[in-house]
mmCIF file of C-alpha atoms in Angstrom:
data_model
loop_
_atom_site.group_PDB
_atom_site.id
_atom_site.type_symbol
_atom_site.label_atom_id
_atom_site.label_comp_id
_atom_site.label_asym_id
_atom_site.label_seq_id
_atom_site.Cartn_x
_atom_site.Cartn_y
_atom_site.Cartn_z
ATOM 1 C CA LEU A 16 -16.310 -76.023 32.185
ATOM 2 C CA LEU A 17 -16.878 -72.988 29.960
ATOM 3 C CA TYR A 18 -16.675 -69.741 31.957
ATOM 4 C CA SER A 19 -15.926 -71.661 35.205
ATOM 5 C CA ALA A 20 -13.481 -69.079 36.629
ATOM 6 C CA ASP A 21 -15.928 -66.259 35.850
ATOM 7 C CA ARG A 22 -18.763 -68.242 37.478
ATOM 8 C CA GLN A 23 -16.726 -68.691 40.663
ATOM 9 C CA ASN A 24 -15.962 -64.975 40.777
ATOM 10 C CA LEU A 25 -19.668 -64.143 40.469
ATOM 11 C CA GLN A 26 -20.589 -66.644 43.191
ATOM 12 C CA GLN A 27 -18.009 -65.250 45.611
ATOM 13 C CA GLY A 28 -18.679 -61.609 44.813
ATOM 14 C CA ARG A 29 -22.457 -61.460 45.394
ATOM 15 C CA THR A 30 -23.300 -59.846 48.706
ATOM 16 C CA ASP A 31 -25.924 -57.196 47.962
ATOM 17 C CA LEU A 32 -29.006 -59.398 47.518
ATOM 18 C CA PRO A 33 -31.132 -59.733 50.641
ATOM 19 C CA ASN A 34 -31.360 -63.243 52.052
ATOM 20 C CA THR A 35 -35.135 -63.253 51.795
ATOM 21 C CA ALA A 36 -37.358 -65.073 49.355
ATOM 22 C CA SER A 37 -40.496 -64.158 47.473
ATOM 23 C CA ASP A 38 -42.688 -66.619 45.628
ATOM 24 C CA GLY A 39 -43.311 -63.886 43.124
ATOM 25 C CA LEU A 40 -45.242 -60.721 42.620
ATOM 26 C CA TYR A 41 -47.225 -59.521 39.636
ATOM 27 C CA GLY A 42 -47.506 -55.842 38.718
ATOM 28 C CA ALA A 43 -44.986 -52.999 38.654
ATOM 29 C CA GLU A 44 -46.238 -51.270 41.819
ATOM 30 C CA ALA A 45 -46.162 -54.451 43.908
ATOM 31 C CA ILE A 46 -42.673 -55.279 42.635
ATOM 32 C CA LEU A 47 -41.287 -51.853 43.490
ATOM 33 C CA ALA A 48 -42.827 -52.090 46.969
ATOM 34 C CA GLY A 49 -41.067 -55.462 47.429
ATOM 35 C CA GLY A 50 -37.666 -53.868 48.006
ATOM 36 C CA CYS A 51 -35.966 -55.046 44.827
ATOM 37 C CA HIS A 52 -32.388 -54.678 43.557
ATOM 38 C CA ALA A 53 -31.487 -51.309 41.983
ATOM 39 C CA ALA A 54 -31.111 -52.901 38.524
ATOM 40 C CA VAL A 55 -34.679 -54.260 38.781
ATOM 41 C CA THR A 56 -35.971 -50.858 39.858
ATOM 42 C CA ASP A 57 -34.148 -49.190 36.943
ATOM 43 C CA LEU A 58 -35.501 -51.656 34.381
ATOM 44 C CA ILE A 59 -39.078 -51.306 35.652
ATOM 45 C CA ALA A 60 -38.751 -47.505 35.569
ATOM 46 C CA TYR A 61 -37.512 -47.715 31.985
ATOM 47 C CA TRP A 62 -40.327 -50.117 30.966
ATOM 48 C CA ARG A 63 -42.870 -47.752 32.512
ATOM 49 C CA SER A 64 -41.304 -44.790 30.645
ATOM 50 C CA ILE A 65 -41.835 -46.483 27.257
ATOM 51 C CA HIS A 66 -45.283 -47.810 28.185
ATOM 52 C CA PRO A 67 -47.967 -46.270 25.928
ATOM 53 C CA PRO A 68 -51.189 -44.850 27.434
ATOM 54 C CA SER A 69 -53.018 -48.002 26.352
ATOM 55 C CA GLY A 70 -51.650 -51.442 25.606
ATOM 56 C CA LEU A 71 -48.093 -52.670 26.080
ATOM 57 C CA PRO A 72 -44.795 -51.358 24.735
ATOM 58 C CA GLY A 73 -43.180 -53.374 21.955
ATOM 59 C CA ARG A 74 -39.632 -54.544 21.332
ATOM 60 C CA ARG A 75 -39.245 -51.673 18.835
ATOM 61 C CA ASP A 76 -39.713 -49.215 21.733
ATOM 62 C CA VAL A 77 -36.697 -50.575 23.648
ATOM 63 C CA ASP A 78 -33.453 -48.615 23.303
ATOM 64 C CA PRO A 79 -30.613 -50.485 25.081
ATOM 65 C CA VAL A 80 -28.532 -47.289 25.288
ATOM 66 C CA SER A 81 -31.186 -45.868 27.624
ATOM 67 C CA ILE A 82 -30.750 -48.670 30.171
ATOM 68 C CA PRO A 83 -26.988 -49.065 30.774
ATOM 69 C CA HIS A 84 -27.077 -50.248 34.425
ATOM 70 C CA PRO A 85 -29.582 -53.110 34.002
ATOM 71 C CA LEU A 86 -28.147 -54.084 30.601
ATOM 72 C CA GLN A 87 -25.381 -56.193 32.154
ATOM 73 C CA TRP A 88 -28.016 -58.567 33.637
ATOM 74 C CA MET A 89 -30.668 -58.483 30.883
ATOM 75 C CA TRP A 90 -32.146 -61.078 28.583
ATOM 76 C CA LEU A 91 -34.890 -61.099 25.967
ATOM 77 C CA LEU A 92 -37.141 -64.080 25.301
ATOM 78 C CA ASP A 93 -39.163 -64.556 22.137
ATOM 79 C CA VAL A 94 -42.569 -66.010 22.969
ATOM 80 C CA GLU A 95 -43.800 -68.729 20.612
ATOM 81 C CA SER A 96 -47.335 -69.936 21.142
ATOM 82 C CA GLU A 97 -47.704 -72.468 18.340
ATOM 83 C CA PRO A 98 -47.837 -75.440 18.459
ATOM 84 C CA ARG A 99 -47.233 -74.974 22.224
ATOM 85 C CA LEU A 100 -45.966 -72.187 24.453
ATOM 86 C CA ARG A 101 -42.163 -71.954 24.256
ATOM 87 C CA PHE A 102 -39.586 -69.344 25.128
ATOM 88 C CA ARG A 103 -36.445 -68.782 23.039
ATOM 89 C CA PHE A 104 -33.551 -66.594 24.135
ATOM 90 C CA ARG A 105 -33.217 -63.707 21.682
ATOM 91 C CA LEU A 106 -30.487 -61.975 23.674
ATOM 92 C CA VAL A 107 -28.540 -62.921 26.798
ATOM 93 C CA SER A 108 -26.152 -60.602 28.649
ATOM 94 C CA ALA A 109 -22.532 -61.562 29.198
ATOM 95 C CA LYS A 110 -23.071 -62.014 32.956
ATOM 96 C CA ASN A 111 -26.023 -64.358 32.417
ATOM 97 C CA THR A 112 -23.982 -66.297 29.862
ATOM 98 C CA ILE A 113 -21.213 -66.687 32.446
ATOM 99 C CA VAL A 114 -23.695 -67.882 35.077
ATOM 100 C CA ALA A 115 -25.234 -70.390 32.655
ATOM 101 C CA GLY A 116 -21.785 -71.627 31.649
ATOM 102 C CA GLN A 117 -22.838 -71.646 28.001
ATOM 103 C CA GLU A 118 -24.150 -69.378 25.276
ATOM 104 C CA LEU A 119 -27.948 -69.370 25.482
ATOM 105 C CA THR A 120 -28.838 -67.006 22.632
ATOM 106 C CA HIS A 121 -31.199 -68.715 20.145
ATOM 107 C CA HIS A 122 -31.780 -71.685 22.495
ATOM 108 C CA TYR A 123 -35.187 -72.619 23.895
ATOM 109 C CA LEU A 124 -35.524 -72.609 27.670
ATOM 110 C CA ASP A 125 -37.021 -76.107 27.606
ATOM 111 C CA ASP A 126 -33.940 -77.375 25.715
ATOM 112 C CA VAL A 127 -31.591 -75.894 28.324
ATOM 113 C CA ALA A 128 -33.544 -76.911 31.445
ATOM 114 C CA THR A 129 -34.941 -80.432 31.596
ATOM 115 C CA GLY A 130 -38.509 -80.477 32.910
ATOM 116 C CA PHE A 131 -38.823 -76.722 32.396
ATOM 117 C CA GLU A 132 -42.615 -76.809 31.939
ATOM 118 C CA ALA A 133 -43.001 -78.119 35.512
ATOM 119 C CA THR A 134 -41.038 -75.231 37.063
ATOM 120 C CA GLY A 135 -42.221 -72.076 38.758
ATOM 121 C CA THR A 136 -40.216 -70.132 36.184
ATOM 122 C CA TYR A 137 -42.366 -71.546 33.383
ATOM 123 C CA ALA A 138 -45.526 -70.734 35.373
ATOM 124 C CA ALA A 139 -44.306 -67.171 35.977
ATOM 125 C CA LEU A 140 -43.437 -66.600 32.307
ATOM 126 C CA ARG A 141 -46.770 -68.078 31.248
ATOM 127 C CA GLY A 142 -48.448 -65.684 33.696
ATOM 128 C CA VAL A 143 -46.632 -62.735 32.091
ATOM 129 C CA VAL A 144 -47.820 -63.876 28.650
ATOM 130 C CA ASP A 145 -51.397 -64.541 29.770
ATOM 131 C CA SER A 146 -51.845 -61.377 31.852
ATOM 132 C CA GLY A 147 -49.512 -58.888 30.159
ATOM 133 C CA THR A 148 -48.285 -58.032 33.669
ATOM 134 C CA PRO A 149 -44.691 -57.960 34.978
ATOM 135 C CA HIS A 150 -43.500 -60.672 37.344
ATOM 136 C CA TRP A 151 -40.720 -60.508 39.966
ATOM 137 C CA ARG A 152 -39.191 -63.166 42.158
ATOM 138 C CA ARG A 153 -36.345 -63.357 44.656
ATOM 139 C CA GLY A 154 -34.981 -66.590 46.113
ATOM 140 C CA ARG A 155 -33.117 -69.768 45.244
ATOM 141 C CA SER A 156 -32.745 -70.694 41.625
ATOM 142 C CA GLU A 157 -34.858 -73.611 40.486
ATOM 143 C CA MET A 158 -33.142 -73.904 37.122
ATOM 144 C CA PRO A 159 -30.667 -76.817 37.068
ATOM 145 C CA HIS A 160 -28.026 -75.008 35.012
ATOM 146 C CA ILE A 161 -27.653 -72.269 37.670
ATOM 147 C CA GLU A 162 -28.756 -73.979 40.888
ATOM 148 C CA GLU A 163 -25.422 -73.331 42.638
ATOM 149 C CA PHE A 164 -26.263 -69.625 42.705
ATOM 150 C CA LEU A 165 -28.188 -69.587 45.952
ATOM 151 C CA HIS A 166 -29.860 -66.209 45.614
ATOM 152 C CA LEU A 167 -31.213 -64.421 42.599
ATOM 153 C CA GLU A 168 -33.679 -61.771 41.656
ATOM 154 C CA ARG A 169 -35.571 -61.989 38.403
ATOM 155 C CA VAL A 170 -38.026 -59.656 36.741
ATOM 156 C CA ALA A 171 -39.933 -60.398 33.534
ATOM 157 C CA LEU A 172 -41.625 -57.535 31.660
ATOM 158 C CA PRO A 173 -44.083 -58.057 28.792
ATOM 159 C CA LEU A 174 -43.597 -56.523 25.337
ATOM 160 C CA ALA A 175 -46.118 -56.747 22.509
ATOM 161 C CA ALA A 176 -45.641 -55.623 18.906
ATOM 162 C CA ASP A 177 -49.391 -55.102 18.546
ATOM 163 C CA GLY A 178 -49.775 -53.653 22.059
ATOM 164 C CA ARG A 179 -51.892 -56.631 23.213
ATOM 165 C CA ARG A 180 -50.401 -60.075 22.562
ATOM 166 C CA VAL A 181 -47.119 -60.609 24.444
ATOM 167 C CA ASP A 182 -44.502 -61.744 21.922
ATOM 168 C CA VAL A 183 -41.288 -60.823 23.777
ATOM 169 C CA ILE A 184 -40.377 -60.842 27.460
ATOM 170 C CA MET A 185 -37.686 -58.393 28.538
ATOM 171 C CA GLY A 186 -36.068 -59.664 31.673
ATOM 172 C CA LEU A 187 -33.269 -59.363 34.109
ATOM 173 C CA SER A 188 -31.654 -61.856 36.465
ATOM 174 C CA VAL A 189 -29.307 -60.616 39.203
ATOM 175 C CA PHE A 190 -27.214 -63.210 41.038
#
């Protein structure tokens, strides 16, 4: 299996995630109060620092050099709403590629995970798109390509080129 030795190392090396679950929280303040991983805290702080007084920040506002710690766990999803809501990986960090066991960049989530539209992950991402509000979750993975990773934390932050309509989700998954 591609990246199998690296996957085993990640599975054996993870000890700093609390063994508690959350069905998910919406909103930066609620997420920060949830006791999240330092990389999640750093990414939310960065997102808030580029957030304009009104509307949402856009992809053009993101400078990867400014977020070195979370960068190792980050991903970007392009949001496509026509003809139906779909999410396509624009960028996937090396660690997330190792966990997935395959390169995900330019692939649609529903092509990688069978039955994706019936998952809580799809519902959470749809909620980010519909509300323009961040979402955070900690617990077992529900995605079949990474289900052996028992604990993860994920945050999804909305970006909008026009400040209103979410067209990119900047996220982070820590295993």
